[in-house]
Amino acid sequence: MKKLINDAESVVADALAGMAAAHPSLRVDVRNRIVLRASGPRPGKVAVVSGGGSGHEPLHAGYVGYGMLDAACPGEIFTSPVPDQMLEAGQRMHGGAGVLFVVKNYTGDVLNFEMAAEALAEEGIEVASVLVNDDVAVQDSVYTAGRRGTGATVLVEKITGALAETGAPLAEIALTGEEVNARSRSFGIALTPCVTPAAGEPTFELGPNEVELGIGIHGEPGRTRTALEPARELVRIAMDAINDDLPLSGDVLVMVNGMGGTPLIELYVVFAEVAAYLRRKGANVTRRLVGNYITSLDMQGFSVTVCRLDERLTLLWDAPVETPALRWGR
Amino acid sequence: MKKLINDAESVVADALAGMAAAHPSLRVDVRNRIVLRASGPRPGKVAVVSGGGSGHEPLHAGYVGYGMLDAACPGEIFTSPVPDQMLEAGQRMHGGAGVLFVVKNYTGDVLNFEMAAEALAEEGIEVASVLVNDDVAVQDSVYTAGRRGTGATVLVEKITGALAETGAPLAEIALTGEEVNARSRSFGIALTPCVTPAAGEPTFELGPNEVELGIGIHGEPGRTRTALEPARELVRIAMDAINDDLPLSGDVLVMVNGMGGTPLIELYVVFAEVAAYLRRKGANVTRRLVGNYITSLDMQGFSVTVCRLDERLTLLWDAPVETPALRWGR
Amino acid sequence: MDTRFFAAWLEECARVVHEQREYLTRLDAAIGDADHGNNLDRGFTGIRQALAENAPKTPGSLLALAGTTLVRKVGGASGPLYGSALRQMGKALGDAETVGLAELTGALETGLQTVRRLGGAEVGDKTMVDALAPACVALRRAVEEGVKPQEALSRAADAADKGAKDTVSMQARKGRASYLGPRSIGHQDPGATSTALILAALRDVAVSWAEPGAAGP
Amino acid sequence: MDTRFFAAWLEECARVVHEQREYLTRLDAAIGDADHGNNLDRGFTGIRQALAENAPKTPGSLLALAGTTLVRKVGGASGPLYGSALRQMGKALGDAETVGLAELTGALETGLQTVRRLGGAEVGDKTMVDALAPACVALRRAVEEGVKPQEALSRAADAADKGAKDTVSMQARKGRASYLGPRSIGHQDPGATSTALILAALRDVAVSWAEPGAAGP
Ligand SMILES: Nc1ncnc2c1ncn2[C@@H]1O[C@H](COP(=O)(O)OP(=O)(O)O)[C@@H](O)[C@H]1O
Ligand SMILES: Nc1ncnc2c1ncn2[C@@H]1O[C@H](COP(=O)(O)OP(=O)(O)O)[C@@H](O)[C@H]1O
Ligand SMILES: [Mg+2]
Ligand SMILES: [Mg+2]
Ligand SMILES: [Mg+2]
Ligand SMILES: [Mg+2]
């Protein structure tokens, strides 16, 4: 295992210390594992709080700032955070208008956020949660834990964050978050597995000419594997899976996301194919993101997220945002 | 070789097509291999033009936009662009106030930009060049091609771009670019080699516990190799090399840059160590960048760039910039 | 079985989980995300510290503290599940200073119910339930048969172990492994495995406490 | 040697460079950035196309067009160096319709000067100069001795080949390989190697044109 770390045990704490040093706009509480806006809570504004296992950087701490999250709760690598973190974050960023949890649909995240929500409610703080489950690679059925939350998380955090900034009430923000989720689908493909500092070896094996289809973001193996194909073909597989589930037309936002070890030049090659696919389907790409937004440590590969926009969501997407990883308009 | 590409021969063209689809603010001429601001030239403004081999994304095309470059000229992978590209870019973005070339100090870049400068001058367009050579890993002596241009290129492009936006004259902008270069130093370390699409195999071999010290950005081997050490120790090696050359004190800008395959969480671990090192030296980190800014395809590793700021350079750094890869203030 | 007995159990769990940490992580790497060993190790290390700082007086409060500590330290799916189960077990034991086999069995059944309620997993879904449920059944039967505690706990441990091994052939329907569909078949569930380790620890402590000269359970 | 002779030379260069593309890239991977084979292949393919579209009438204009094409297609260090060298060779040959060995030698010396002027490399710096310079010396001596063109060009090719091989033991002081310092020792310079291939192509064309039945050079 070759990693730029001091110690497998201290990676999360050391990286948080780095975030603290790098971003004066953040207040990083390394001990309690929470990352807050340094500006503190804003009275009358709903606090948008998210969190999840580490290893997906810049998610979630990189999205703390004006127009997006009020706080992020990073767990250990690939491990959902504990309720104390969300409780503390909610308490510290609560501005009197309630707290919105943005939760990715994984058993661990769901359970830990639920416990935090109960604890916050016990203190009289109103809490709502948006569950993100956009990954079409998981068949939505009673035979699984349900679809995973992946790329759409970034979109839900951006758009609920923008709406919260306007002073909108908790219920409306939660509904909007659910709407973004309902309009979004994702699919991921890995060229290589990732190596967690704890395991020190790849989480799965892939032959030199194999790719893993339908991966999530926890370095877990996907649903099937197939031969390495040209980018055009891999994009077709991903986009067909999305389009089968949510027929693509009208205005769409597209995110082509790298898994952490993917060079940007390859993401642009992928983006060209995604754009060509959508053009053929008659969809209209009106907003785009290309880069590393929700990653799996050093994994090579990509995910595509498509969200069917309407005018209101487009406006919220375009609203100013000022975070370490997403910034425009200020 | 596992890459998200269609064909080793078409990578650069395909990626440019992706940039065109992803960034409506850019005009991408895939055939002529130039990336321009879609807004066209601004009369009375010096056009800042850069370029270099591809494989270093987001450099340079990702820095085209308000407050930074007017045009970028991407060569083949790791191959300096040809004079025709810079000539065409200069002609198309020239606003009557001359053209500034930002050139990384490599034999190929220098020669090709020189030929382009001659050709532009023949057409009566005033040209000046800033040569970036910040890499302390190369001993500055008559026995080498001179120091390489690496991370400081991003800083020179940002700051000259900001100054150009104010309507400053060519000579002043060139001087400021040289000043940024003179105040900047970089050092890079690789955990893994990179694989070019053409070669299909690693450009050098590294043992499972070896790192390569003093790498450049062309996937070429560095000066020496050593055992893999904790991030703290690798940072010490890099920072000592920088500090020996340019004693670090006062206000500094620090860029911790990933080589393309490095997860962000590791870059934050590195940043924490760099910040601690500078604190020990008594330097004051006033501006920071953490991320993939100048890469070597899929290489894992990092480089640190430090620039000693003064008030004027800080203001120019803070000036609004709106490019695909660097954006603030608008 | 008194407070010291349960403290010894948790201590033994901490030892075994630490020892088996890489094994559990490897199982989780195959069908999950390679953190189960570290998660539980962090959790039981936390329990050890919590008990060192603050020694509860009754088995019930001891287990409740242990559960709370798991919830606060572990995260992931296993943290809330194991943590809440221990917490509810503690509650079920009430203020009693010593606990008989029947009470322990009832508490474990409460733990199982807690896991099922929170996680929604049934037997056969390839989760910790597949080790915990047969252990409860074996224990209940042993109570009805009136066997000695160490024998009863030994049967429970065997049942959990068998249950964990039986997960190999199952297709996961809950937790992270469920995403793999049929590809989850052929691998042993990490959570069921850690449950088996925890019940083996319970047996081992019961057996050693029952040895001549030791304070009986 | 007429225009068709030089066209045949460039054609042969294109063929050989394409054939040896991976070899050149591998040499460049060891002490450079693994693009030299692709660079030259792209360049000579461009020359082929340019000559197909537009057939210059004189050796001088043919070489000038070839040089311009290299500058426009190759990039890197080798593009401007080889391109300018060919361009200056073409200029040196002027409007002549056929070229003797002495003129060709003078032109090649002009090419060498161009490379040295632009790149600043001297013999011993581990660059293409280490193949080109000895080739020029051998050619000049052959001219002085009055040997036949195919023999003279054969000596030049041998000298270039030896020069390229001699770069193995050198430490690079120019170009990308210079960054390696002493670690550049032990590897053959890719640019010197391609120069040797280009001069071998010149010899081969001269020899085959001198064969009975072929149009003599
Ligand atoms: N819904 C559930 N009900 C019961 N047990 C579950 C459930 N989901 C997961 N588990 C158990 O948790 C184990 C995984 O724990 P762990 O790896 O610590 O958490 P995570 O899956 O969040 O990484 C699984 O092996 C399984 O036994
Ligand atoms: N300053 C120089 N003078 C002469 N030849 C040079 C010089 N710099 C580089 N070269 C030659 O160019 C070759 C490398 O060409 P190429 O790989 O195409 O370009 P790059 O080094 O830009 O990737 C070297 O092997 C060397 O022979
Ligand atoms: Mg986990
Ligand atoms: Mg090159
Ligand atoms: Mg796990
Ligand atoms: Mg090269």
PDB file of N, CA and C in Angstrom, chain A residues 4 6, chain B residues 187 189 213 229-242 256 266-278 280 302 304:
ATOM      1  N   LEU A   4       0.033   8.636   0.805  1.00  0.00           N
ATOM      2  CA  LEU A   4       0.612   9.805   1.468  1.00  0.00           C
ATOM      3  C   LEU A   4      -0.077   9.990   2.813  1.00  0.00           C
ATOM      4  N   ASN A   6       0.458   9.459   7.368  1.00  0.00           N
ATOM      5  CA  ASN A   6       1.418   9.236   8.452  1.00  0.00           C
ATOM      6  C   ASN A   6       1.209   7.875   9.081  1.00  0.00           C
TER       7      ASN A   6
ATOM      8  N   PHE B 187       8.662  21.440  -5.582  1.00  0.00           N
ATOM      9  CA  PHE B 187       9.341  20.138  -5.494  1.00  0.00           C
ATOM     10  C   PHE B 187       8.274  19.058  -5.535  1.00  0.00           C
ATOM     11  N   ILE B 189       7.131  14.735  -5.636  1.00  0.00           N
ATOM     12  CA  ILE B 189       7.467  13.360  -5.227  1.00  0.00           C
ATOM     13  C   ILE B 189       6.394  12.423  -5.782  1.00  0.00           C
ATOM     14  N   LEU B 213      11.943  10.907  -5.931  1.00  0.00           N
ATOM     15  CA  LEU B 213      12.064  12.288  -5.455  1.00  0.00           C
ATOM     16  C   LEU B 213      12.462  13.219  -6.586  1.00  0.00           C
ATOM     17  N   GLU B 229       8.124   6.800   3.003  1.00  0.00           N
ATOM     18  CA  GLU B 229       8.147   7.253   4.392  1.00  0.00           C
ATOM     19  C   GLU B 229       6.784   7.860   4.707  1.00  0.00           C
ATOM     20  N   PRO B 230       6.525   8.107   6.001  1.00  0.00           N
ATOM     21  CA  PRO B 230       5.279   8.804   6.335  1.00  0.00           C
ATOM     22  C   PRO B 230       5.218  10.158   5.636  1.00  0.00           C
ATOM     23  N   ALA B 231       4.001  10.633   5.425  1.00  0.00           N
ATOM     24  CA  ALA B 231       3.805  11.912   4.732  1.00  0.00           C
ATOM     25  C   ALA B 231       4.661  13.012   5.355  1.00  0.00           C
ATOM     26  N   ARG B 232       4.740  13.011   6.669  1.00  0.00           N
ATOM     27  CA  ARG B 232       5.496  14.058   7.373  1.00  0.00           C
ATOM     28  C   ARG B 232       6.942  14.124   6.873  1.00  0.00           C
ATOM     29  N   GLU B 233       7.527  12.944   6.672  1.00  0.00           N
ATOM     30  CA  GLU B 233       8.931  12.862   6.258  1.00  0.00           C
ATOM     31  C   GLU B 233       9.081  13.271   4.785  1.00  0.00           C
ATOM     32  N   LEU B 234       8.159  12.835   3.948  1.00  0.00           N
ATOM     33  CA  LEU B 234       8.228  13.220   2.534  1.00  0.00           C
ATOM     34  C   LEU B 234       8.078  14.731   2.390  1.00  0.00           C
ATOM     35  N   VAL B 235       7.185  15.289   3.190  1.00  0.00           N
ATOM     36  CA  VAL B 235       7.000  16.744   3.156  1.00  0.00           C
ATOM     37  C   VAL B 235       8.278  17.439   3.607  1.00  0.00           C
ATOM     38  N   ARG B 236       8.933  16.888   4.609  1.00  0.00           N
ATOM     39  CA  ARG B 236      10.168  17.499   5.086  1.00  0.00           C
ATOM     40  C   ARG B 236      11.213  17.536   3.956  1.00  0.00           C
ATOM     41  N   ILE B 237      11.331  16.426   3.241  1.00  0.00           N
ATOM     42  CA  ILE B 237      12.285  16.365   2.129  1.00  0.00           C
ATOM     43  C   ILE B 237      11.969  17.442   1.095  1.00  0.00           C
ATOM     44  N   ALA B 238      10.698  17.537   0.722  1.00  0.00           N
ATOM     45  CA  ALA B 238      10.307  18.521  -0.294  1.00  0.00           C
ATOM     46  C   ALA B 238      10.525  19.941   0.209  1.00  0.00           C
ATOM     47  N   MET B 239      10.111  20.189   1.436  1.00  0.00           N
ATOM     48  CA  MET B 239      10.171  21.559   1.952  1.00  0.00           C
ATOM     49  C   MET B 239      11.606  21.981   2.248  1.00  0.00           C
ATOM     50  N   ASP B 240      12.433  21.051   2.709  1.00  0.00           N
ATOM     51  CA  ASP B 240      13.840  21.393   2.909  1.00  0.00           C
ATOM     52  C   ASP B 240      14.485  21.801   1.585  1.00  0.00           C
ATOM     53  N   ALA B 241      14.159  21.054   0.531  1.00  0.00           N
ATOM     54  CA  ALA B 241      14.735  21.384  -0.782  1.00  0.00           C
ATOM     55  C   ALA B 241      14.317  22.788  -1.203  1.00  0.00           C
ATOM     56  N   ILE B 242      13.069  23.125  -0.944  1.00  0.00           N
ATOM     57  CA  ILE B 242      12.577  24.453  -1.299  1.00  0.00           C
ATOM     58  C   ILE B 242      13.220  25.514  -0.420  1.00  0.00           C
ATOM     59  N   VAL B 256      -0.573  22.708  -2.578  1.00  0.00           N
ATOM     60  CA  VAL B 256      -0.294  21.280  -2.501  1.00  0.00           C
ATOM     61  C   VAL B 256      -1.083  20.643  -3.638  1.00  0.00           C
ATOM     62  N   GLU B 266      -5.495  12.388   0.845  1.00  0.00           N
ATOM     63  CA  GLU B 266      -4.052  12.352   1.063  1.00  0.00           C
ATOM     64  C   GLU B 266      -3.437  13.734   0.881  1.00  0.00           C
ATOM     65  N   LEU B 267      -3.974  14.504  -0.053  1.00  0.00           N
ATOM     66  CA  LEU B 267      -3.439  15.857  -0.253  1.00  0.00           C
ATOM     67  C   LEU B 267      -3.679  16.709   0.990  1.00  0.00           C
ATOM     68  N   TYR B 268      -4.805  16.478   1.668  1.00  0.00           N
ATOM     69  CA  TYR B 268      -5.039  17.222   2.909  1.00  0.00           C
ATOM     70  C   TYR B 268      -4.074  16.774   4.008  1.00  0.00           C
ATOM     71  N   VAL B 269      -3.770  15.482   4.057  1.00  0.00           N
ATOM     72  CA  VAL B 269      -2.765  15.014   5.022  1.00  0.00           C
ATOM     73  C   VAL B 269      -1.441  15.726   4.750  1.00  0.00           C
ATOM     74  N   VAL B 270      -1.077  15.814   3.468  1.00  0.00           N
ATOM     75  CA  VAL B 270       0.160  16.500   3.092  1.00  0.00           C
ATOM     76  C   VAL B 270       0.083  17.981   3.457  1.00  0.00           C
ATOM     77  N   PHE B 271      -1.081  18.582   3.174  1.00  0.00           N
ATOM     78  CA  PHE B 271      -1.199  20.022   3.453  1.00  0.00           C
ATOM     79  C   PHE B 271      -0.976  20.321   4.933  1.00  0.00           C
ATOM     80  N   ALA B 272      -1.521  19.460   5.783  1.00  0.00           N
ATOM     81  CA  ALA B 272      -1.344  19.664   7.228  1.00  0.00           C
ATOM     82  C   ALA B 272       0.141  19.686   7.581  1.00  0.00           C
ATOM     83  N   GLU B 273       0.905  18.802   6.960  1.00  0.00           N
ATOM     84  CA  GLU B 273       2.339  18.739   7.266  1.00  0.00           C
ATOM     85  C   GLU B 273       3.078  19.945   6.696  1.00  0.00           C
ATOM     86  N   VAL B 274       2.677  20.377   5.509  1.00  0.00           N
ATOM     87  CA  VAL B 274       3.314  21.550   4.910  1.00  0.00           C
ATOM     88  C   VAL B 274       3.050  22.777   5.774  1.00  0.00           C
ATOM     89  N   ALA B 275       1.798  22.906   6.216  1.00  0.00           N
ATOM     90  CA  ALA B 275       1.447  24.055   7.052  1.00  0.00           C
ATOM     91  C   ALA B 275       2.246  24.020   8.356  1.00  0.00           C
ATOM     92  N   ALA B 276       2.386  22.835   8.928  1.00  0.00           N
ATOM     93  CA  ALA B 276       3.141  22.720  10.187  1.00  0.00           C
ATOM     94  C   ALA B 276       4.607  23.074   9.953  1.00  0.00           C
ATOM     95  N   TYR B 277       5.165  22.620   8.834  1.00  0.00           N
ATOM     96  CA  TYR B 277       6.567  22.933   8.507  1.00  0.00           C
ATOM     97  C   TYR B 277       6.757  24.447   8.417  1.00  0.00           C
ATOM     98  N   LEU B 278       5.845  25.096   7.699  1.00  0.00           N
ATOM     99  CA  LEU B 278       5.986  26.538   7.496  1.00  0.00           C
ATOM    100  C   LEU B 278       5.812  27.297   8.807  1.00  0.00           C
ATOM    101  N   ARG B 280       6.694  26.186  11.697  1.00  0.00           N
ATOM    102  CA  ARG B 280       7.979  26.039  12.400  1.00  0.00           C
ATOM    103  C   ARG B 280       9.034  27.001  11.862  1.00  0.00           C
ATOM    104  N   PHE B 302       2.637  13.994  -5.147  1.00  0.00           N
ATOM    105  CA  PHE B 302       2.242  15.384  -4.917  1.00  0.00           C
ATOM    106  C   PHE B 302       3.406  16.295  -5.267  1.00  0.00           C
ATOM    107  N   VAL B 304       4.673  20.374  -4.017  1.00  0.00           N
ATOM    108  CA  VAL B 304       4.396  21.580  -3.235  1.00  0.00           C
ATOM    109  C   VAL B 304       5.001  22.747  -3.965  1.00  0.00           C
TER     110      VAL B 304
END
